[in-house]
Amino acid sequence: MEHKTFYIETLGCQMNKSDSETMSGILEAIGYEKVSLPEDATLLIMNTCSIRAMSENKAYSYLGVWKKLKQKNPAVKIAMCGCVAQQTKEKVFARSPQVDLVFGTQNIYELPALLEKVEAGERVCSVMKTPYEGETSYKPARQAGISAWLPIIEGCDYFCTYCVVPYVRGRQRSRKPEVIIKEAREIAADGFKEIILLGQTVDSYGNDFNTEGINLSYLLRELNKIDDILRIRFVTSHPSDITDELIETVRDTQKVCEFFHIPMQSGNTEVLKRMRRPYTREEYLALVRKIRAAMPDVGLTSDFIAGFPGETEEHFADTLSILDEVVFDHCNTAAYSPRRQTPASVWKDQIPYEEKKRRLNVLNKKVRETVEKSHQKYIGRTLEVLVEDFKEENGEIILTGRARNNKIVHFKGEKDLTGQLANVLINEASIWCLKGIAV
């Protein structure tokens, strides 16, 4: 029997990485072995991201490299999945003829049947608009470590004018709470200490159930009861779905970390309206004040876009000023990238590339300044850290972990602290991390 091996290259968000873990579990269940190098694989899978043009181009660049591997060994099969595949379907074959299989975000669980067709000599494109109903058939092959991703909701109903997510991931769909809780117990049994709940709009969880009381707050309280899990996080939040109940639940539930990732995208209300973000600058600031009033030490991070169509210098200045006003703990930034199917991609008032690049550089400089400012306040304070990893440096063990507010912390200690909680007195701060000593 042929020895079947696979290699998955994953681009994009944590949901994509979770999907790759699911695919790994499926492939291992049907007899494939995972390898760490593409040249050792008989099956190569490119899990793509279409959120920006750069990510899409990177995927095709990988496929170009893999074409050479297939030329050396024609038996190698190449597959593309993820958001680019969901969006472009059969067009992938025209751009990359070496690809044997294209499948979308909704039908990962069809992979065994699709591979049978490919092995029989077919070229296959299978992109579904509705999710396959076999989501619990296989156990994800999660990477060893302390934290495990657990998707609880997929898709999005907001249809922001710049975003492809509703088109490639579909409308909002929450997983049943009993299925999530069962999987969380399995995660705990496998030795993981932290669960990170995933969703494009994770705090919208349960809105599609039309069942009173089944929401993210309910789920957090139920997951808090699971023994051996030390911490629970969730990403990504939409400002419009963060309720008073959720804020109180995060504050009052022991294992739930005081951390919110809340993309704002622009600091200007007019731009937010054009983005179809259903809140104003002041409403976002009021939400931040409410969260910090409940949890003064909360970690707050965000996303911002530079150079959205029609953005003036005055609009951009509002984004810079919001960074000074909020002082986020971290921000993801990007220049606006027109994406297929989205309304903003065809607007006439596009910002020139060089100007978008300039604004992004200015934005990144401001982010670095404000993040460094946010880190300085932790010097002299003691933080609870979940130890995730260690390395040996000059004969000493340097431990790395995260505080409850998601700050990365380095300190000296012993290897056997990995997976445990430690109190660390912070004595040094940089843009990227905090350093301290165990107390």
CSV table of C-alpha atoms in Angstrom, one decimal:
chain,number,residue,atom,x,y,z
A,1,MET,CA,0.0,0.0,0.0
A,2,GLU,CA,1.2,3.5,-0.9
A,3,HIS,CA,2.5,5.5,2.1
A,4,LYS,CA,0.3,8.7,2.0
A,5,THR,CA,1.7,11.8,3.6
A,6,PHE,CA,0.3,15.4,3.7
A,7,TYR,CA,1.5,18.9,4.3
A,8,ILE,CA,-0.7,21.9,4.9
A,9,GLU,CA,0.4,25.5,4.4
A,10,THR,CA,-2.0,27.9,6.3
A,11,LEU,CA,-2.4,31.6,5.6
A,12,GLY,CA,-4.7,34.0,7.4
A,13,CYS,CA,-6.7,34.1,10.6
A,14,GLN,CA,-7.0,31.8,13.6
A,15,MET,CA,-10.2,30.3,12.0
A,16,ASN,CA,-8.1,29.2,9.1
A,17,LYS,CA,-5.5,27.6,11.4
A,18,SER,CA,-8.3,25.8,13.3
A,19,ASP,CA,-9.7,24.6,9.9
A,20,SER,CA,-6.2,23.2,9.1
A,21,GLU,CA,-6.2,21.3,12.4
A,22,THR,CA,-9.6,19.8,11.5
A,23,MET,CA,-8.2,18.8,8.1
A,24,SER,CA,-5.2,17.2,9.7
A,25,GLY,CA,-7.5,15.2,11.9
A,26,ILE,CA,-9.5,14.0,8.9
A,27,LEU,CA,-6.4,13.0,6.9
A,28,GLU,CA,-4.8,11.2,9.8
A,29,ALA,CA,-8.1,9.3,10.4
A,30,ILE,CA,-8.1,8.0,6.8
A,31,GLY,CA,-4.5,6.9,6.9
A,32,TYR,CA,-2.3,9.9,5.9
A,33,GLU,CA,0.8,10.9,7.9
A,34,LYS,CA,1.6,14.5,8.5
A,35,VAL,CA,5.1,15.7,7.4
A,36,SER,CA,6.9,18.9,8.2
A,37,LEU,CA,8.3,19.6,4.7
A,38,PRO,CA,6.3,20.0,1.5
A,39,GLU,CA,8.9,17.9,-0.5
A,40,ASP,CA,8.1,14.9,1.7
A,41,ALA,CA,4.3,15.0,1.0
A,42,THR,CA,2.2,13.1,-1.5
A,43,LEU,CA,-0.6,15.6,-0.8
A,44,LEU,CA,-0.1,19.3,-0.6
A,45,ILE,CA,-2.9,21.6,0.7
A,46,MET,CA,-2.9,25.4,0.4
A,47,ASN,CA,-5.3,26.8,3.0
A,48,THR,CA,-5.8,30.4,1.7
A,49,CYS,CA,-6.9,33.8,3.0
A,50,SER,CA,-8.5,36.5,0.8
A,51,ILE,CA,-8.8,39.3,3.3
A,52,ARG,CA,-6.1,41.2,1.4
A,53,ALA,CA,-4.5,40.9,-2.0
A,54,MET,CA,-1.1,40.2,-0.5
A,55,SER,CA,-2.4,37.1,1.2
A,56,GLU,CA,-4.0,35.8,-2.0
A,57,ASN,CA,-0.8,36.5,-4.0
A,58,LYS,CA,1.2,34.7,-1.4
A,59,ALA,CA,-1.0,31.6,-1.8
A,60,TYR,CA,-0.3,31.5,-5.6
A,61,SER,CA,3.4,32.0,-4.9
A,62,TYR,CA,3.4,28.8,-2.8
A,63,LEU,CA,1.5,27.0,-5.6
A,64,GLY,CA,4.2,28.0,-8.0
A,65,VAL,CA,6.9,26.5,-5.8
A,66,TRP,CA,4.8,23.3,-5.4
A,67,LYS,CA,4.5,23.0,-9.2
A,68,LYS,CA,8.2,22.2,-9.3
A,69,LEU,CA,7.7,19.4,-6.7
A,70,LYS,CA,4.9,18.0,-8.9
A,71,GLN,CA,7.1,18.1,-12.0
A,72,LYS,CA,9.7,16.0,-10.1
A,73,ASN,CA,7.0,13.6,-8.9
A,74,PRO,CA,3.7,13.6,-11.0
A,75,ALA,CA,2.0,11.4,-8.3
A,76,VAL,CA,1.9,14.4,-5.9
A,77,LYS,CA,-1.6,15.9,-5.6
A,78,ILE,CA,-2.1,19.6,-4.9
A,79,ALA,CA,-5.2,21.1,-3.3
A,80,MET,CA,-6.4,24.6,-2.6
A,81,CYS,CA,-9.0,25.4,0.0
A,82,GLY,CA,-10.0,28.3,2.2
A,83,CYS,CA,-11.4,31.7,1.3
A,84,VAL,CA,-9.7,32.2,-2.1
A,85,ALA,CA,-11.0,28.8,-3.2
A,86,GLN,CA,-14.5,29.6,-1.9
A,87,GLN,CA,-14.5,32.9,-3.9
A,88,THR,CA,-12.7,31.9,-7.2
A,89,LYS,CA,-13.7,28.3,-7.6
A,90,GLU,CA,-12.7,26.8,-11.0
A,91,LYS,CA,-10.8,29.9,-11.9
A,92,VAL,CA,-8.0,28.5,-9.7
A,93,PHE,CA,-7.3,25.8,-12.4
A,94,ALA,CA,-6.8,28.5,-15.1
A,95,ARG,CA,-4.2,30.4,-13.0
A,96,SER,CA,-2.6,27.3,-11.5
A,97,PRO,CA,-3.0,24.2,-13.8
A,98,GLN,CA,-1.0,22.1,-11.4
A,99,VAL,CA,-3.9,22.1,-8.9
A,100,ASP,CA,-5.9,18.9,-8.7
A,101,LEU,CA,-8.5,19.8,-6.1
A,102,VAL,CA,-10.3,23.0,-5.1
A,103,PHE,CA,-12.7,23.0,-2.2
A,104,GLY,CA,-14.3,25.7,-0.1
A,105,THR,CA,-14.7,26.7,3.5
A,106,GLN,CA,-18.1,25.0,3.9
A,107,ASN,CA,-17.2,21.4,2.9
A,108,ILE,CA,-14.0,20.5,4.7
A,109,TYR,CA,-15.7,17.3,5.9
A,110,GLU,CA,-16.1,16.1,2.4
A,111,LEU,CA,-12.4,15.9,2.0
A,112,PRO,CA,-12.2,12.0,2.1
A,113,ALA,CA,-14.7,11.7,-0.7
A,114,LEU,CA,-13.1,14.4,-2.7
A,115,LEU,CA,-9.7,12.8,-2.4
A,116,GLU,CA,-11.1,9.5,-3.7
A,117,LYS,CA,-12.1,11.3,-6.9
A,118,VAL,CA,-8.7,12.9,-7.2
A,119,GLU,CA,-6.9,9.6,-6.7
A,120,ALA,CA,-9.1,8.2,-9.5
A,121,GLY,CA,-7.7,10.8,-11.9
A,122,GLU,CA,-10.4,13.5,-11.7
A,123,ARG,CA,-9.8,17.2,-11.3
A,124,VAL,CA,-12.3,18.3,-8.7
A,125,CYS,CA,-13.9,21.6,-7.7
A,126,SER,CA,-16.4,21.4,-4.9
A,127,VAL,CA,-17.5,24.7,-3.3
A,128,MET,CA,-20.7,24.7,-1.2
A,129,LYS,CA,-22.7,27.7,-0.2
A,130,THR,CA,-24.2,25.9,2.8
A,131,PRO,CA,-22.1,24.1,5.5
A,132,TYR,CA,-21.7,20.3,5.4
A,133,GLU,CA,-23.5,18.7,8.3
A,134,GLY,CA,-20.8,16.4,9.5
A,135,GLU,CA,-18.9,18.7,11.7
A,136,THR,CA,-18.4,16.3,14.6
A,137,SER,CA,-17.4,13.3,12.5
A,138,TYR,CA,-13.6,13.9,13.1
A,139,LYS,CA,-11.5,15.1,15.9
A,140,PRO,CA,-9.1,18.0,15.0
A,141,ALA,CA,-5.4,17.2,15.2
A,142,ARG,CA,-4.4,20.1,17.4
A,143,GLN,CA,-0.8,21.2,17.7
A,144,ALA,CA,0.7,20.3,21.0
A,145,GLY,CA,0.8,23.2,23.4
A,146,ILE,CA,-1.0,24.9,26.2
A,147,SER,CA,-3.8,26.7,24.3
A,148,ALA,CA,-6.4,25.2,21.9
A,149,TRP,CA,-8.7,26.9,19.5
A,150,LEU,CA,-12.4,26.1,19.6
A,151,PRO,CA,-14.6,27.6,16.9
A,152,ILE,CA,-18.1,28.5,18.2
A,153,ILE,CA,-19.5,30.6,15.4
A,154,GLU,CA,-18.7,31.0,11.7
A,155,GLY,CA,-19.7,33.6,9.1
A,156,CYS,CA,-20.9,37.2,9.6
A,157,ASP,CA,-24.1,39.1,9.0
A,158,TYR,CA,-22.7,42.6,9.0
A,159,PHE,CA,-21.5,42.9,5.4
A,160,CYS,CA,-19.0,45.7,5.9
A,161,THR,CA,-18.3,47.4,2.6
A,162,TYR,CA,-14.6,46.4,2.5
A,163,CYS,CA,-14.9,42.8,3.8
A,164,VAL,CA,-15.2,39.4,2.0
A,165,VAL,CA,-16.0,37.3,5.1
A,166,PRO,CA,-19.8,37.1,4.5
A,167,TYR,CA,-19.1,36.0,0.9
A,168,VAL,CA,-16.5,33.4,1.7
A,169,ARG,CA,-17.6,32.2,5.1
A,170,GLY,CA,-21.4,32.7,4.7
A,171,ARG,CA,-24.0,34.1,7.1
A,172,GLN,CA,-23.6,33.7,10.8
A,173,ARG,CA,-24.0,30.2,12.1
A,174,SER,CA,-23.6,29.3,15.8
A,175,ARG,CA,-22.6,25.8,16.9
A,176,LYS,CA,-24.9,24.2,19.4
A,177,PRO,CA,-23.7,24.8,23.0
A,178,GLU,CA,-23.8,21.1,23.9
A,179,VAL,CA,-21.4,20.3,21.0
A,180,ILE,CA,-19.0,23.1,22.0
A,181,ILE,CA,-19.0,22.0,25.7
A,182,LYS,CA,-18.4,18.4,24.7
A,183,GLU,CA,-15.4,19.4,22.5
A,184,ALA,CA,-14.1,21.7,25.3
A,185,ARG,CA,-14.1,18.7,27.7
A,186,GLU,CA,-12.2,16.7,25.1
A,187,ILE,CA,-9.7,19.6,24.9
A,188,ALA,CA,-9.2,19.5,28.7
A,189,ALA,CA,-8.8,15.7,28.6
A,190,ASP,CA,-6.0,16.1,26.0
A,191,GLY,CA,-4.1,18.3,28.4
A,192,PHE,CA,-4.7,21.8,27.1
A,193,LYS,CA,-4.9,24.5,29.8
A,194,GLU,CA,-6.5,27.3,27.8
A,195,ILE,CA,-9.4,27.5,25.4
A,196,ILE,CA,-9.7,30.3,22.8
A,197,LEU,CA,-13.2,30.6,21.4
A,198,LEU,CA,-13.2,31.6,17.8
A,199,GLY,CA,-15.6,33.5,15.6
A,200,GLN,CA,-15.5,36.3,13.0
A,201,THR,CA,-18.0,38.0,15.4
A,202,VAL,CA,-17.7,35.8,18.4
A,203,ASP,CA,-19.9,37.9,20.7
A,204,SER,CA,-22.8,37.4,18.2
A,205,TYR,CA,-22.9,33.8,19.4
A,206,GLY,CA,-26.4,32.5,19.7
A,207,ASN,CA,-28.1,35.4,17.9
A,208,ASP,CA,-29.2,33.0,15.2
A,209,PHE,CA,-30.8,30.5,17.7
A,210,ASN,CA,-33.6,32.8,18.7
A,211,THR,CA,-33.4,31.1,22.1
A,212,GLU,CA,-33.4,33.5,25.1
A,213,GLY,CA,-30.4,33.1,27.3
A,214,ILE,CA,-28.2,31.1,24.9
A,215,ASN,CA,-25.4,33.6,24.2
A,216,LEU,CA,-21.7,34.0,24.7
A,217,SER,CA,-22.2,34.9,28.4
A,218,TYR,CA,-24.0,31.6,28.9
A,219,LEU,CA,-21.4,29.7,27.1
A,220,LEU,CA,-18.5,31.3,29.1
A,221,ARG,CA,-20.2,30.4,32.4
A,222,GLU,CA,-20.7,26.8,31.3
A,223,LEU,CA,-17.1,26.4,30.1
A,224,ASN,CA,-15.9,27.9,33.4
A,225,LYS,CA,-17.2,24.7,35.1
A,226,ILE,CA,-14.8,22.4,33.2
A,227,ASP,CA,-12.0,21.0,35.5
A,228,ASP,CA,-8.4,21.3,34.4
A,229,ILE,CA,-9.0,24.3,32.1
A,230,LEU,CA,-7.3,27.3,33.7
A,231,ARG,CA,-8.2,30.0,31.2
A,232,ILE,CA,-10.8,31.0,28.6
A,233,ARG,CA,-10.4,33.7,25.9
A,234,PHE,CA,-12.5,34.7,22.9
A,235,VAL,CA,-11.9,36.5,19.6
A,236,THR,CA,-12.9,38.5,17.6
A,237,SER,CA,-15.6,40.9,19.1
A,238,HIS,CA,-17.8,43.2,17.2
A,239,PRO,CA,-18.5,46.5,19.1
A,240,SER,CA,-22.2,46.4,18.5
A,241,ASP,CA,-22.6,42.9,20.2
A,242,ILE,CA,-20.7,43.6,23.4
A,243,THR,CA,-23.5,43.8,26.0
A,244,ASP,CA,-23.5,44.8,29.6
A,245,GLU,CA,-24.1,41.1,30.5
A,246,LEU,CA,-21.0,40.1,28.6
A,247,ILE,CA,-18.9,42.7,30.3
A,248,GLU,CA,-20.1,41.6,33.7
A,249,THR,CA,-19.6,37.9,32.8
A,250,VAL,CA,-16.0,38.5,31.8
A,251,ARG,CA,-15.4,40.5,35.0
A,252,ASP,CA,-17.1,38.0,37.3
A,253,THR,CA,-16.2,34.6,35.8
A,254,GLN,CA,-13.0,33.2,37.3
A,255,LYS,CA,-11.4,31.5,34.3
A,256,VAL,CA,-12.4,34.1,31.6
A,257,CYS,CA,-9.6,36.4,30.9
A,258,GLU,CA,-10.1,40.2,31.0
A,259,PHE,CA,-9.3,40.8,27.4
A,260,PHE,CA,-11.2,42.1,24.3
A,261,HIS,CA,-10.1,42.4,20.7
A,262,ILE,CA,-12.5,44.9,19.3
A,263,PRO,CA,-11.8,46.1,15.7
A,264,MET,CA,-12.6,49.8,15.3
A,265,GLN,CA,-11.3,50.1,11.7
A,266,SER,CA,-11.4,54.0,11.6
A,267,GLY,CA,-11.6,56.7,14.2
A,268,ASN,CA,-13.9,58.8,12.1
A,269,THR,CA,-17.7,58.5,12.2
A,270,GLU,CA,-18.2,59.4,8.5
A,271,VAL,CA,-15.7,56.8,7.4
A,272,LEU,CA,-17.3,54.2,9.7
A,273,LYS,CA,-20.7,54.9,8.1
A,274,ARG,CA,-19.2,54.3,4.7
A,275,MET,CA,-17.6,51.1,5.9
A,276,ARG,CA,-21.1,50.1,7.2
A,277,ARG,CA,-19.8,49.8,10.7
A,278,PRO,CA,-22.9,50.4,12.9
A,279,TYR,CA,-21.4,52.6,15.6
A,280,THR,CA,-20.0,56.1,15.9
A,281,ARG,CA,-16.6,57.2,17.2
A,282,GLU,CA,-18.3,58.3,20.4
A,283,GLU,CA,-20.2,55.1,20.8
A,284,TYR,CA,-17.0,53.1,20.5
A,285,LEU,CA,-15.3,55.4,23.1
A,286,ALA,CA,-18.3,55.0,25.4
A,287,LEU,CA,-17.9,51.2,25.1
A,288,VAL,CA,-14.2,51.4,26.0
A,289,ARG,CA,-15.0,53.5,29.1
A,290,LYS,CA,-17.7,51.1,30.2
A,291,ILE,CA,-15.4,48.1,29.9
A,292,ARG,CA,-12.5,49.8,31.7
A,293,ALA,CA,-14.9,51.0,34.5
A,294,ALA,CA,-15.8,47.3,35.1
A,295,MET,CA,-12.2,46.0,34.6
A,296,PRO,CA,-9.5,48.7,35.0
A,297,ASP,CA,-6.7,46.2,34.0
A,298,VAL,CA,-8.5,44.8,30.9
A,299,GLY,CA,-6.4,44.2,27.8
A,300,LEU,CA,-7.9,46.0,24.8
A,301,THR,CA,-6.7,45.5,21.2
A,302,SER,CA,-8.1,46.6,17.9
A,303,ASP,CA,-7.8,46.7,14.0
A,304,PHE,CA,-7.5,49.7,11.8
A,305,ILE,CA,-7.5,50.3,8.0
A,306,ALA,CA,-5.4,53.1,6.5
A,307,GLY,CA,-6.5,54.7,3.2
A,308,PHE,CA,-10.1,53.5,2.9
A,309,PRO,CA,-11.8,55.0,-0.2
A,310,GLY,CA,-12.7,58.6,0.4
A,311,GLU,CA,-10.7,58.9,3.6
A,312,THR,CA,-9.4,62.5,3.9
A,313,GLU,CA,-6.4,63.7,5.9
A,314,GLU,CA,-8.9,65.0,8.5
A,315,HIS,CA,-10.5,61.5,8.7
A,316,PHE,CA,-7.1,59.9,9.0
A,317,ALA,CA,-6.2,62.3,11.8
A,318,ASP,CA,-9.2,61.1,13.7
A,319,THR,CA,-7.9,57.6,13.6
A,320,LEU,CA,-4.5,58.7,14.9
A,321,SER,CA,-6.2,60.7,17.7
A,322,ILE,CA,-8.3,57.7,18.8
A,323,LEU,CA,-5.0,55.8,19.5
A,324,ASP,CA,-3.9,58.5,21.8
A,325,GLU,CA,-7.3,58.6,23.5
A,326,VAL,CA,-7.8,54.9,24.0
A,327,VAL,CA,-4.1,53.8,24.3
A,328,PHE,CA,-4.7,50.2,23.1
A,329,ASP,CA,-2.5,47.4,24.2
A,330,HIS,CA,-1.9,46.4,20.5
A,331,CYS,CA,-3.4,47.1,17.1
A,332,ASN,CA,-3.4,45.2,13.8
A,333,THR,CA,-3.1,47.6,10.9
A,334,ALA,CA,-3.4,47.3,7.1
A,335,ALA,CA,-3.6,49.5,4.1
A,336,TYR,CA,-7.0,49.2,2.4
A,337,SER,CA,-7.1,46.4,-0.2
A,338,PRO,CA,-10.0,46.2,-2.7
A,339,ARG,CA,-11.5,42.8,-2.6
A,340,ARG,CA,-13.8,41.1,-5.2
A,341,GLN,CA,-17.6,41.3,-4.5
A,342,THR,CA,-17.3,44.1,-1.9
A,343,PRO,CA,-19.0,47.4,-2.5
A,344,ALA,CA,-16.0,49.6,-1.7
A,345,SER,CA,-13.9,47.9,-4.3
A,346,VAL,CA,-15.7,49.7,-7.1
A,347,TRP,CA,-16.0,53.1,-5.6
A,348,LYS,CA,-14.4,55.9,-7.6
A,349,ASP,CA,-12.6,57.7,-4.7
A,350,GLN,CA,-9.9,55.1,-4.2
A,351,ILE,CA,-6.7,56.4,-2.4
A,352,PRO,CA,-3.5,56.1,-4.5
A,353,TYR,CA,-1.2,53.2,-3.4
A,354,GLU,CA,1.7,55.4,-2.3
A,355,GLU,CA,-0.6,57.5,-0.1
A,356,LYS,CA,-2.1,54.4,1.5
A,357,LYS,CA,1.4,53.2,2.2
A,358,ARG,CA,2.4,56.5,3.7
A,359,ARG,CA,-0.6,56.6,6.0
A,360,LEU,CA,0.0,53.0,7.0
A,361,ASN,CA,3.6,53.9,8.0
A,362,VAL,CA,2.3,56.9,10.0
A,363,LEU,CA,-0.4,54.7,11.7
A,364,ASN,CA,2.2,52.0,12.6
A,365,LYS,CA,4.5,54.6,14.2
A,366,LYS,CA,1.6,55.9,16.3
A,367,VAL,CA,0.6,52.3,17.3
A,368,ARG,CA,4.2,51.6,18.5
A,369,GLU,CA,4.2,54.8,20.5
A,370,THR,CA,0.9,54.1,22.2
A,371,VAL,CA,1.6,50.4,22.8
A,372,GLU,CA,4.9,51.3,24.5
A,373,LYS,CA,3.1,53.8,26.6
A,374,SER,CA,0.5,51.1,27.6
A,375,HIS,CA,3.3,48.7,28.6
A,376,GLN,CA,5.1,51.2,30.9
A,377,LYS,CA,2.2,51.2,33.4
A,378,TYR,CA,2.9,47.5,34.3
A,379,ILE,CA,6.4,48.1,35.7
A,380,GLY,CA,6.3,47.4,39.4
A,381,ARG,CA,3.1,45.4,39.2
A,382,THR,CA,2.6,41.6,39.7
A,383,LEU,CA,0.7,39.8,36.9
A,384,GLU,CA,-0.7,36.2,36.8
A,385,VAL,CA,1.0,34.4,33.9
A,386,LEU,CA,0.0,31.1,32.2
A,387,VAL,CA,3.4,29.7,31.2
A,388,GLU,CA,3.3,28.5,27.6
A,389,ASP,CA,6.9,27.7,26.6
A,390,PHE,CA,10.5,27.9,27.6
A,391,LYS,CA,14.0,28.3,26.1
A,392,GLU,CA,17.5,27.9,27.4
A,393,GLU,CA,19.6,31.1,27.2
A,394,ASN,CA,23.1,31.4,28.6
A,395,GLY,CA,22.6,28.4,30.9
A,396,GLU,CA,19.3,29.8,32.3
A,397,ILE,CA,15.7,28.8,31.6
A,398,ILE,CA,13.6,31.7,30.2
A,399,LEU,CA,9.8,31.1,30.5
A,400,THR,CA,7.3,32.7,28.2
A,401,GLY,CA,3.6,33.1,29.0
A,402,ARG,CA,0.6,35.4,28.8
A,403,ALA,CA,-1.0,37.5,31.5
A,404,ARG,CA,-4.7,37.5,31.8
A,405,ASN,CA,-4.9,40.7,29.7
A,406,ASN,CA,-3.0,38.9,26.9
A,407,LYS,CA,0.4,40.6,27.5
A,408,ILE,CA,3.4,38.4,26.6
A,409,VAL,CA,5.7,38.0,29.6
A,410,HIS,CA,9.2,36.6,29.9
A,411,PHE,CA,10.8,35.5,33.1
A,412,LYS,CA,13.4,33.1,34.6
A,413,GLY,CA,12.1,29.9,36.1
A,414,GLU,CA,12.0,26.1,35.8
A,415,LYS,CA,10.9,24.0,32.9
A,416,ASP,CA,8.2,22.2,34.9
A,417,LEU,CA,6.2,25.4,35.3
A,418,THR,CA,5.0,25.1,31.7
A,419,GLY,CA,1.2,24.8,31.7
A,420,GLN,CA,0.9,26.3,35.2
A,421,LEU,CA,0.1,29.7,36.5
A,422,ALA,CA,2.8,31.9,38.0
A,423,ASN,CA,2.9,35.3,39.6
A,424,VAL,CA,5.5,37.6,37.9
A,425,LEU,CA,6.7,41.0,39.1
A,426,ILE,CA,7.2,43.1,36.0
A,427,ASN,CA,10.5,45.1,36.0
A,428,GLU,CA,11.0,45.8,32.3
A,429,ALA,CA,8.8,46.7,29.4
A,430,SER,CA,9.3,47.0,25.6
A,431,ILE,CA,6.9,47.4,22.6
A,432,TRP,CA,6.5,43.7,22.2
A,433,CYS,CA,6.6,42.2,25.7
A,434,LEU,CA,7.0,42.5,29.4
A,435,LYS,CA,9.8,41.0,31.5
A,436,GLY,CA,9.9,40.2,35.2
A,437,ILE,CA,10.8,37.9,38.0
A,438,ALA,CA,8.7,35.1,39.6
A,439,VAL,CA,7.4,36.0,43.1
